[in-house]
Tab-separated table of N, CA and C in Angstrom:
chain	number	residue	atom	x	y	z
A	22	MET	N	-131.425	0.044	146.969
A	22	MET	CA	-130.194	-0.121	146.284
A	22	MET	C	-130.558	-1.332	145.115
A	23	SER	N	-129.923	-0.804	144.018
A	23	SER	CA	-130.371	-1.712	142.946
A	23	SER	C	-129.410	-2.944	142.630
A	24	ASP	N	-129.881	-3.901	141.961
A	24	ASP	CA	-129.356	-4.975	142.110
A	24	ASP	C	-128.243	-5.520	140.663
A	25	THR	N	-128.145	-4.063	139.981
A	25	THR	CA	-127.354	-4.035	139.024
A	25	THR	C	-126.059	-3.316	138.572
A	26	ILE	N	-125.457	-3.480	137.989
A	26	ILE	CA	-124.079	-2.598	138.030
A	26	ILE	C	-124.408	-1.121	137.026
A	27	PRO	N	-124.133	-0.035	137.920
A	27	PRO	CA	-124.611	1.467	137.314
A	27	PRO	C	-124.173	1.565	135.874
A	28	ASP	N	-125.050	1.506	135.116
A	28	ASP	CA	-124.461	2.182	133.811
A	28	ASP	C	-124.428	1.127	133.036
A	29	GLU	N	-124.750	-0.266	133.185
A	29	GLU	CA	-124.222	-1.291	132.405
A	29	GLU	C	-125.708	-2.080	132.582
A	30	GLY	N	-126.202	-1.831	133.238
A	30	GLY	CA	-127.691	-2.838	133.401
A	30	GLY	C	-127.083	-4.384	133.609
A	31	LEU	N	-126.294	-4.689	134.253
A	31	LEU	CA	-125.655	-5.980	134.629
A	31	LEU	C	-125.926	-6.593	135.923
A	32	THR	N	-126.683	-7.561	136.140
A	32	THR	CA	-126.637	-7.995	137.674
A	32	THR	C	-125.054	-8.463	138.105
A	33	PRO	N	-124.726	-8.337	139.311
A	33	PRO	CA	-123.421	-8.738	139.729
A	33	PRO	C	-122.963	-10.417	139.777
A	34	GLU	N	-124.009	-11.266	140.155
A	34	GLU	CA	-123.975	-12.515	140.104
A	34	GLU	C	-125.290	-13.233	140.229
A	35	PRO	N	-125.578	-13.602	139.104
A	35	PRO	CA	-126.798	-14.377	138.820
A	35	PRO	C	-126.123	-15.799	139.793
A	36	ALA	N	-127.435	-15.975	140.702
A	36	ALA	CA	-127.221	-17.322	141.185
A	36	ALA	C	-127.549	-18.716	140.507
A	37	GLU	N	-128.261	-18.761	139.923
A	37	GLU	CA	-128.500	-19.824	138.932
A	37	GLU	C	-128.528	-19.312	137.312
A	38	GLY	N	-127.921	-18.960	136.863
A	38	GLY	CA	-127.763	-18.637	135.246
A	38	GLY	C	-128.637	-17.592	135.222
A	39	LEU	N	-128.586	-17.041	133.764
A	39	LEU	CA	-129.138	-15.584	133.725
A	39	LEU	C	-130.627	-16.012	133.246
A	40	THR	N	-131.608	-15.032	133.685
A	40	THR	CA	-132.977	-15.142	133.042
A	40	THR	C	-133.371	-14.159	131.989
A	41	PRO	N	-133.975	-14.348	131.050
A	41	PRO	CA	-134.099	-13.553	130.085
A	41	PRO	C	-134.312	-11.954	130.483
A	42	GLY	N	-133.634	-10.904	129.696
A	42	GLY	CA	-133.611	-9.556	130.128
A	42	GLY	C	-132.588	-8.976	131.069
A	43	THR	N	-131.688	-10.455	131.595
A	43	THR	CA	-130.484	-9.876	132.613
A	43	THR	C	-129.362	-10.052	132.079
A	44	GLY	N	-128.349	-9.463	132.606
A	44	GLY	CA	-126.885	-9.770	132.181
A	44	GLY	C	-125.888	-10.025	133.041
A	45	ALA	N	-124.869	-10.424	132.903
A	45	ALA	CA	-123.637	-10.197	134.109
A	45	ALA	C	-122.186	-9.942	133.384
A	46	ASP	N	-121.555	-9.516	134.558
A	46	ASP	CA	-120.428	-9.277	133.745
A	46	ASP	C	-119.331	-10.503	133.775
A	47	ALA	N	-119.102	-11.290	132.663
A	47	ALA	CA	-118.437	-12.301	132.802
A	47	ALA	C	-116.876	-12.207	132.910
A	48	ALA	N	-116.667	-11.115	132.940
A	48	ALA	CA	-115.194	-11.037	133.205
A	48	ALA	C	-114.966	-10.870	134.685
A	49	THR	N	-115.864	-10.392	135.836
A	49	THR	CA	-115.542	-10.186	137.163
A	49	THR	C	-116.533	-11.187	137.868
A	50	LEU	N	-117.430	-12.271	137.217
A	50	LEU	CA	-118.620	-12.987	137.860
A	50	LEU	C	-117.764	-13.552	138.913
A	51	ALA	N	-117.925	-13.913	139.929
A	51	ALA	CA	-117.409	-14.681	141.017
A	51	ALA	C	-117.802	-16.256	141.123
A	52	LEU	N	-116.604	-16.711	140.749
A	52	LEU	CA	-116.870	-18.444	140.621
A	52	LEU	C	-116.155	-19.228	142.072
A	53	VAL	N	-116.801	-20.404	142.241
A	53	VAL	CA	-116.399	-21.180	143.117
A	53	VAL	C	-115.613	-22.171	142.479
A	54	HIS	N	-114.290	-22.217	142.881
A	54	HIS	CA	-113.094	-23.286	142.448
A	54	HIS	C	-113.116	-24.438	143.139
A	55	VAL	N	-113.088	-25.789	142.549
A	55	VAL	CA	-112.897	-26.878	142.989
A	55	VAL	C	-111.469	-27.647	142.773
A	56	PRO	N	-110.901	-28.604	143.318
A	56	PRO	CA	-109.711	-29.081	142.765
A	56	PRO	C	-110.444	-30.142	141.612
A	57	LEU	N	-109.231	-30.427	140.326
A	57	LEU	CA	-109.277	-31.154	139.564
A	57	LEU	C	-109.056	-32.725	140.242
A	58	PRO	N	-109.563	-34.008	139.712
A	58	PRO	CA	-109.529	-35.318	140.121
A	58	PRO	C	-108.045	-35.222	139.832
A	59	ALA	N	-107.418	-36.113	140.860
A	59	ALA	CA	-105.820	-36.264	140.647
A	59	ALA	C	-105.416	-37.036	139.587
A	60	SER	N	-106.188	-37.810	139.036
A	60	SER	CA	-106.008	-38.613	137.746
A	60	SER	C	-105.946	-37.618	136.610
A	61	ASP	N	-106.758	-36.485	136.622
A	61	ASP	CA	-106.723	-35.552	135.255
A	61	ASP	C	-105.340	-34.484	135.451
A	62	VAL	N	-104.811	-34.389	136.784
A	62	VAL	CA	-103.942	-33.410	136.766
A	62	VAL	C	-102.456	-34.115	136.434
A	63	VAL	N	-101.852	-33.308	135.715
A	63	VAL	CA	-100.380	-33.483	135.104
A	63	VAL	C	-99.228	-33.111	135.979
A	64	SER	N	-99.614	-31.502	136.437
A	64	SER	CA	-98.560	-30.780	137.372
A	64	SER	C	-99.243	-29.700	138.000
A	65	GLY	N	-98.607	-29.512	138.897
A	65	GLY	CA	-99.220	-28.268	139.560
A	65	GLY	C	-100.492	-28.815	140.729
A	66	ASN	N	-101.310	-27.561	140.884
A	66	ASN	CA	-102.557	-27.590	141.639
A	66	ASN	C	-103.646	-26.820	141.359
A	67	PRO	N	-103.903	-27.370	139.760
A	67	PRO	CA	-104.780	-26.497	139.195
A	67	PRO	C	-106.287	-26.970	139.519
A	68	THR	N	-107.180	-25.730	139.825
A	68	THR	CA	-108.502	-25.964	140.139
A	68	THR	C	-109.521	-25.191	139.100
A	69	THR	N	-110.591	-25.584	139.144
A	69	THR	CA	-111.413	-25.259	137.625
A	69	THR	C	-112.794	-24.531	138.547
A	70	ALA	N	-113.455	-23.888	137.789
A	70	ALA	CA	-115.081	-23.461	138.193
A	70	ALA	C	-115.817	-23.152	136.997
A	71	VAL	N	-117.172	-23.743	136.859
A	71	VAL	CA	-118.014	-23.686	135.846
A	71	VAL	C	-119.074	-22.779	136.522
A	72	HIS	N	-119.796	-21.769	135.572
A	72	HIS	CA	-121.010	-21.068	135.955
A	72	HIS	C	-121.808	-21.084	134.764
A	73	PRO	N	-122.540	-22.120	134.737
A	73	PRO	CA	-123.769	-22.042	133.777
A	73	PRO	C	-124.202	-20.793	133.312
A	74	LEU	N	-124.784	-20.227	132.357
A	74	LEU	CA	-125.450	-19.144	132.111
A	74	LEU	C	-127.010	-19.213	131.481
A	75	ALA	N	-126.784	-20.166	130.901
A	75	ALA	CA	-128.126	-20.469	129.866
A	75	ALA	C	-128.369	-21.675	129.384
A	76	LEU	N	-129.539	-22.298	129.015
A	76	LEU	CA	-129.518	-23.554	128.352
A	76	LEU	C	-130.594	-23.215	127.292
A	77	LEU	N	-129.870	-23.111	126.071
A	77	LEU	CA	-130.763	-22.570	124.845
A	77	LEU	C	-130.770	-23.533	124.052
A	78	GLY	N	-132.140	-24.400	123.857
A	78	GLY	CA	-132.534	-25.307	123.048
A	78	GLY	C	-131.465	-26.730	123.078
A	79	GLY	N	-131.352	-26.898	124.245
A	79	GLY	CA	-130.175	-28.212	124.672
A	79	GLY	C	-128.862	-27.585	124.873
A	80	THR	N	-128.441	-26.393	124.152
A	80	THR	CA	-126.841	-26.141	124.333
A	80	THR	C	-126.995	-25.348	125.616
A	81	GLU	N	-125.501	-25.477	126.092
A	81	GLU	CA	-125.461	-24.588	127.461
A	81	GLU	C	-124.360	-23.505	126.873
A	82	VAL	N	-124.867	-22.452	127.433
A	82	VAL	CA	-123.318	-21.524	127.598
A	82	VAL	C	-123.121	-20.853	128.868
A	83	GLY	N	-122.122	-20.946	129.175
A	83	GLY	CA	-121.539	-20.611	130.600
A	83	GLY	C	-120.217	-20.140	130.545
A	84	ILE	N	-119.756	-19.912	132.025
A	84	ILE	CA	-118.223	-19.600	131.905
A	84	ILE	C	-117.386	-20.535	132.613
A	85	TRP	N	-116.196	-20.877	132.072
A	85	TRP	CA	-115.611	-22.190	132.738
A	85	TRP	C	-113.998	-21.167	133.127
A	86	GLU	N	-113.396	-21.815	134.084
A	86	GLU	CA	-112.004	-20.920	134.511
A	86	GLU	C	-111.274	-22.106	134.963
A	87	MET	N	-109.824	-22.264	134.872
A	87	MET	CA	-108.790	-22.705	135.255
A	87	MET	C	-107.850	-22.006	135.745
A	88	THR	N	-107.527	-22.310	136.715
A	88	THR	CA	-106.120	-21.924	137.511
A	88	THR	C	-104.867	-22.464	136.916
A	89	PRO	N	-103.558	-21.426	136.888
A	89	PRO	CA	-102.455	-22.514	136.465
A	89	PRO	C	-102.042	-23.604	136.865
A	90	GLY	N	-101.456	-24.459	135.820
A	90	GLY	CA	-101.064	-25.927	136.138
A	90	GLY	C	-101.680	-26.745	134.858
A	91	THR	N	-101.382	-27.841	134.869
A	91	THR	CA	-101.383	-28.684	133.558
A	91	THR	C	-102.625	-29.833	134.013
A	92	ALA	N	-103.363	-30.186	133.164
A	92	ALA	CA	-104.248	-31.013	133.189
A	92	ALA	C	-104.804	-31.708	131.972
A	93	SER	N	-105.417	-33.040	132.054
A	93	SER	CA	-105.512	-33.769	130.888
A	93	SER	C	-107.372	-33.658	130.909
A	94	ASP	N	-107.901	-33.831	129.644
A	94	ASP	CA	-109.246	-33.706	129.418
A	94	ASP	C	-109.656	-34.654	128.412
A	95	THR	N	-110.829	-34.985	128.304
A	95	THR	CA	-111.521	-35.333	126.966
A	95	THR	C	-112.962	-34.546	127.044
A	96	GLU	N	-112.776	-34.035	125.840
A	96	GLU	CA	-113.399	-32.826	125.292
A	96	GLU	C	-114.995	-33.261	125.046
A	97	THR	N	-115.831	-32.323	124.846
A	97	THR	CA	-117.246	-32.448	124.528
A	97	THR	C	-116.980	-31.594	123.385
A	98	ASP	N	-118.390	-31.666	122.675
A	98	ASP	CA	-118.246	-30.435	121.427
A	98	ASP	C	-118.855	-29.399	121.923
A	99	GLU	N	-117.777	-27.990	121.658
A	99	GLU	CA	-118.207	-26.791	122.033
A	99	GLU	C	-117.242	-25.847	121.201
A	100	VAL	N	-117.696	-24.370	121.425
A	100	VAL	CA	-116.856	-23.695	121.069
A	100	VAL	C	-116.796	-22.673	121.751
A	101	PHE	N	-115.721	-22.094	122.064
A	101	PHE	CA	-115.204	-21.247	123.487
A	101	PHE	C	-114.522	-19.689	122.996
A	102	VAL	N	-114.737	-18.857	123.815
A	102	VAL	CA	-113.951	-17.625	123.625
A	102	VAL	C	-113.317	-17.331	124.851
A	103	VAL	N	-112.034	-17.061	124.752
A	103	VAL	CA	-111.315	-16.818	125.912
A	103	VAL	C	-111.292	-15.222	126.147
A	104	LEU	N	-111.693	-15.152	127.578
A	104	LEU	CA	-111.932	-13.616	128.084
A	104	LEU	C	-110.634	-13.135	128.719
A	105	SER	N	-109.761	-14.036	129.120
A	105	SER	CA	-108.762	-13.419	129.985
A	105	SER	C	-107.792	-14.763	130.530
A	106	GLY	N	-106.419	-14.636	130.353
A	106	GLY	CA	-105.511	-15.693	130.687
A	106	GLY	C	-104.711	-16.269	129.553
A	107	ARG	N	-104.068	-17.249	129.803
A	107	ARG	CA	-103.235	-17.904	128.810
A	107	ARG	C	-102.817	-19.471	128.943
A	108	ALA	N	-103.141	-20.237	127.706
A	108	ALA	CA	-102.611	-21.749	127.859
A	108	ALA	C	-102.413	-22.030	126.654
A	109	ARG	N	-102.028	-23.238	126.688
A	109	ARG	CA	-101.514	-24.031	125.557
A	109	ARG	C	-102.193	-25.251	125.857
A	110	ILE	N	-103.128	-25.594	124.571
A	110	ILE	CA	-103.886	-26.846	124.689
A	110	ILE	C	-103.172	-27.849	123.691
A	111	ALA	N	-102.843	-28.890	123.980
A	111	ALA	CA	-101.958	-29.840	123.422
A	111	ALA	C	-102.906	-30.870	122.945
A	112	PHE	N	-103.372	-31.733	121.592
A	112	PHE	CA	-104.236	-32.208	121.413
A	112	PHE	C	-103.456	-33.912	121.157
A	113	ASP	N	-103.679	-34.859	121.938
A	113	ASP	CA	-103.064	-36.072	121.939
A	113	ASP	C	-103.894	-36.933	120.944
A	114	ASP	N	-105.507	-36.893	121.029
A	114	ASP	CA	-105.949	-37.740	120.327
A	114	ASP	C	-107.295	-36.838	119.508
A	115	PRO	N	-107.449	-36.752	118.433
A	115	PRO	CA	-106.505	-36.940	117.465
A	115	PRO	C	-105.128	-35.924	117.518
A	116	ASP	N	-103.931	-36.492	116.887
A	116	ASP	CA	-102.786	-35.481	116.862
A	116	ASP	C	-102.782	-34.451	115.896
A	117	LEU	N	-103.016	-33.469	116.772
A	117	LEU	CA	-102.911	-31.795	116.216
A	117	LEU	C	-101.962	-30.916	116.412
A	118	PRO	N	-101.589	-29.963	116.027
A	118	PRO	CA	-100.626	-28.999	116.253
A	118	PRO	C	-101.304	-28.227	117.635
A	119	ASP	N	-100.421	-28.105	118.778
A	119	ASP	CA	-100.734	-27.480	119.687
A	119	ASP	C	-101.004	-25.794	119.503
A	120	LEU	N	-102.081	-25.478	120.568
A	120	LEU	CA	-102.925	-24.199	120.158
A	120	LEU	C	-102.551	-23.495	121.354
A	121	ASP	N	-101.915	-22.202	121.256
A	121	ASP	CA	-101.941	-21.238	122.364
A	121	ASP	C	-103.033	-20.412	122.107
A	122	VAL	N	-103.431	-20.075	123.104
A	122	VAL	CA	-104.868	-19.382	123.461
A	122	VAL	C	-104.719	-18.173	124.635
A	123	SER	N	-105.427	-17.423	124.192
A	123	SER	CA	-105.082	-16.105	124.919
A	123	SER	C	-106.595	-14.831	124.555
A	124	PRO	N	-106.716	-14.049	125.448
A	124	PRO	CA	-107.967	-13.334	125.332
A	124	PRO	C	-108.216	-12.955	123.746
A	125	GLY	N	-109.484	-13.454	123.625
A	125	GLY	CA	-110.290	-13.222	122.122
A	125	GLY	C	-109.818	-14.522	121.183
A	126	SER	N	-109.165	-15.485	121.898
A	126	SER	CA	-109.293	-16.348	120.936
A	126	SER	C	-110.629	-17.221	120.714
A	127	VAL	N	-110.985	-17.663	119.309
A	127	VAL	CA	-112.028	-18.617	119.551
A	127	VAL	C	-111.404	-20.110	119.343
A	128	VAL	N	-111.995	-20.995	119.754
A	128	VAL	CA	-111.743	-22.379	119.269
A	128	VAL	C	-112.938	-23.230	119.636
A	129	ARG	N	-112.857	-24.625	118.524
A	129	ARG	CA	-113.670	-25.714	118.421
A	129	ARG	C	-113.239	-26.547	118.659
A	130	LEU	N	-113.844	-27.182	119.652
A	130	LEU	CA	-113.333	-28.757	120.398
A	130	LEU	C	-114.397	-29.583	119.813
A	131	ALA	N	-114.294	-30.883	119.598
A	131	ALA	CA	-115.085	-32.103	119.147
A	131	ALA	C	-115.072	-33.156	120.283
A	132	GLU	N	-116.570	-33.563	120.542
A	132	GLU	CA	-116.420	-34.635	121.275
A	132	GLU	C	-115.645	-35.755	121.278
A	133	GLY	N	-114.860	-36.359	122.473
A	133	GLY	CA	-113.906	-37.211	122.648
A	133	GLY	C	-112.472	-36.941	121.942
A	134	GLN	N	-112.262	-35.633	121.781
A	134	GLN	CA	-110.935	-35.054	121.778
A	134	GLN	C	-110.283	-35.206	122.733
A	135	ARG	N	-109.192	-36.209	122.950
A	135	ARG	CA	-108.040	-35.929	124.252
A	135	ARG	C	-107.044	-34.429	124.301
A	136	THR	N	-107.115	-34.073	125.376
A	136	THR	CA	-106.331	-32.975	125.409
A	136	THR	C	-105.278	-32.739	126.561
A	137	VAL	N	-104.434	-31.881	126.441
A	137	VAL	CA	-103.793	-31.685	127.630
A	137	VAL	C	-103.614	-29.860	127.819
A	138	TRP	N	-104.114	-29.171	128.788
A	138	TRP	CA	-104.209	-28.183	129.008
A	138	TRP	C	-102.884	-27.725	129.903
A	139	THR	N	-102.162	-26.879	129.497
A	139	THR	CA	-101.517	-26.057	130.242
A	139	THR	C	-101.365	-24.679	130.400
A	140	VAL	N	-102.104	-24.313	131.819
A	140	VAL	CA	-102.477	-22.770	132.039
A	140	VAL	C	-101.616	-22.200	132.758
A	141	THR	N	-101.034	-20.744	132.105
A	141	THR	CA	-99.769	-20.397	132.801
A	141	THR	C	-100.585	-19.175	133.514
A	142	GLU	N	-101.597	-18.507	133.213
A	142	GLU	CA	-102.541	-17.430	133.614
A	142	GLU	C	-103.550	-17.914	133.800
A	143	THR	N	-104.214	-17.777	135.127
A	143	THR	CA	-105.575	-18.082	134.933
A	143	THR	C	-106.382	-17.860	133.734
A	144	LEU	N	-106.998	-18.884	133.486
A	144	LEU	CA	-108.047	-18.727	131.883
A	144	LEU	C	-109.143	-19.096	132.159
A	145	ARG	N	-110.399	-17.580	131.961
A	145	ARG	CA	-111.304	-17.542	131.850
A	145	ARG	C	-112.065	-17.741	130.635
A	146	LYS	N	-113.167	-18.550	130.101
A	146	LYS	CA	-113.656	-18.494	128.707
A	146	LYS	C	-115.261	-18.698	128.795
A	147	ILE	N	-115.685	-18.040	127.747
A	147	ILE	CA	-117.126	-18.290	127.843
A	147	ILE	C	-117.164	-19.587	126.691
A	148	TYR	N	-118.234	-20.303	126.957
A	148	TYR	CA	-118.307	-21.878	126.500
A	148	TYR	C	-119.686	-21.658	125.870
A	149	ILE	N	-119.996	-22.509	124.601
A	149	ILE	CA	-121.153	-22.996	124.190
A	149	ILE	C	-120.988	-24.221	124.036
A	150	ALA	N	-122.077	-25.218	124.516
A	150	ALA	CA	-121.614	-26.903	124.551
A	150	ALA	C	-122.954	-27.486	124.229
């Protein structure tokens, strides 16, 4: 039996990231969720999952997911693309307009920004940080 998804050449679940010449279906990759620290939760019972895909010259590429709820965060430098779900990102510091994100949204965050994420549909993104 092949370790790839037929006609796509993608492995179903890389155990520890991707090796050169391999791929994964980012939309369906199984992720292991953990509860957020209580100090970060504003409302609900959101969980998150992270699956690093590659480290490229000190830059990490991976998949991140959060279930519905509201949580605060202090950001790192990153660019991300939303694959699925919906959320509103409120910027507490610096004070910027709220940002609604959905599939196809591309967002740039900066180190140290303080945000509050309100996820209304489980949000999955590919990040580069």
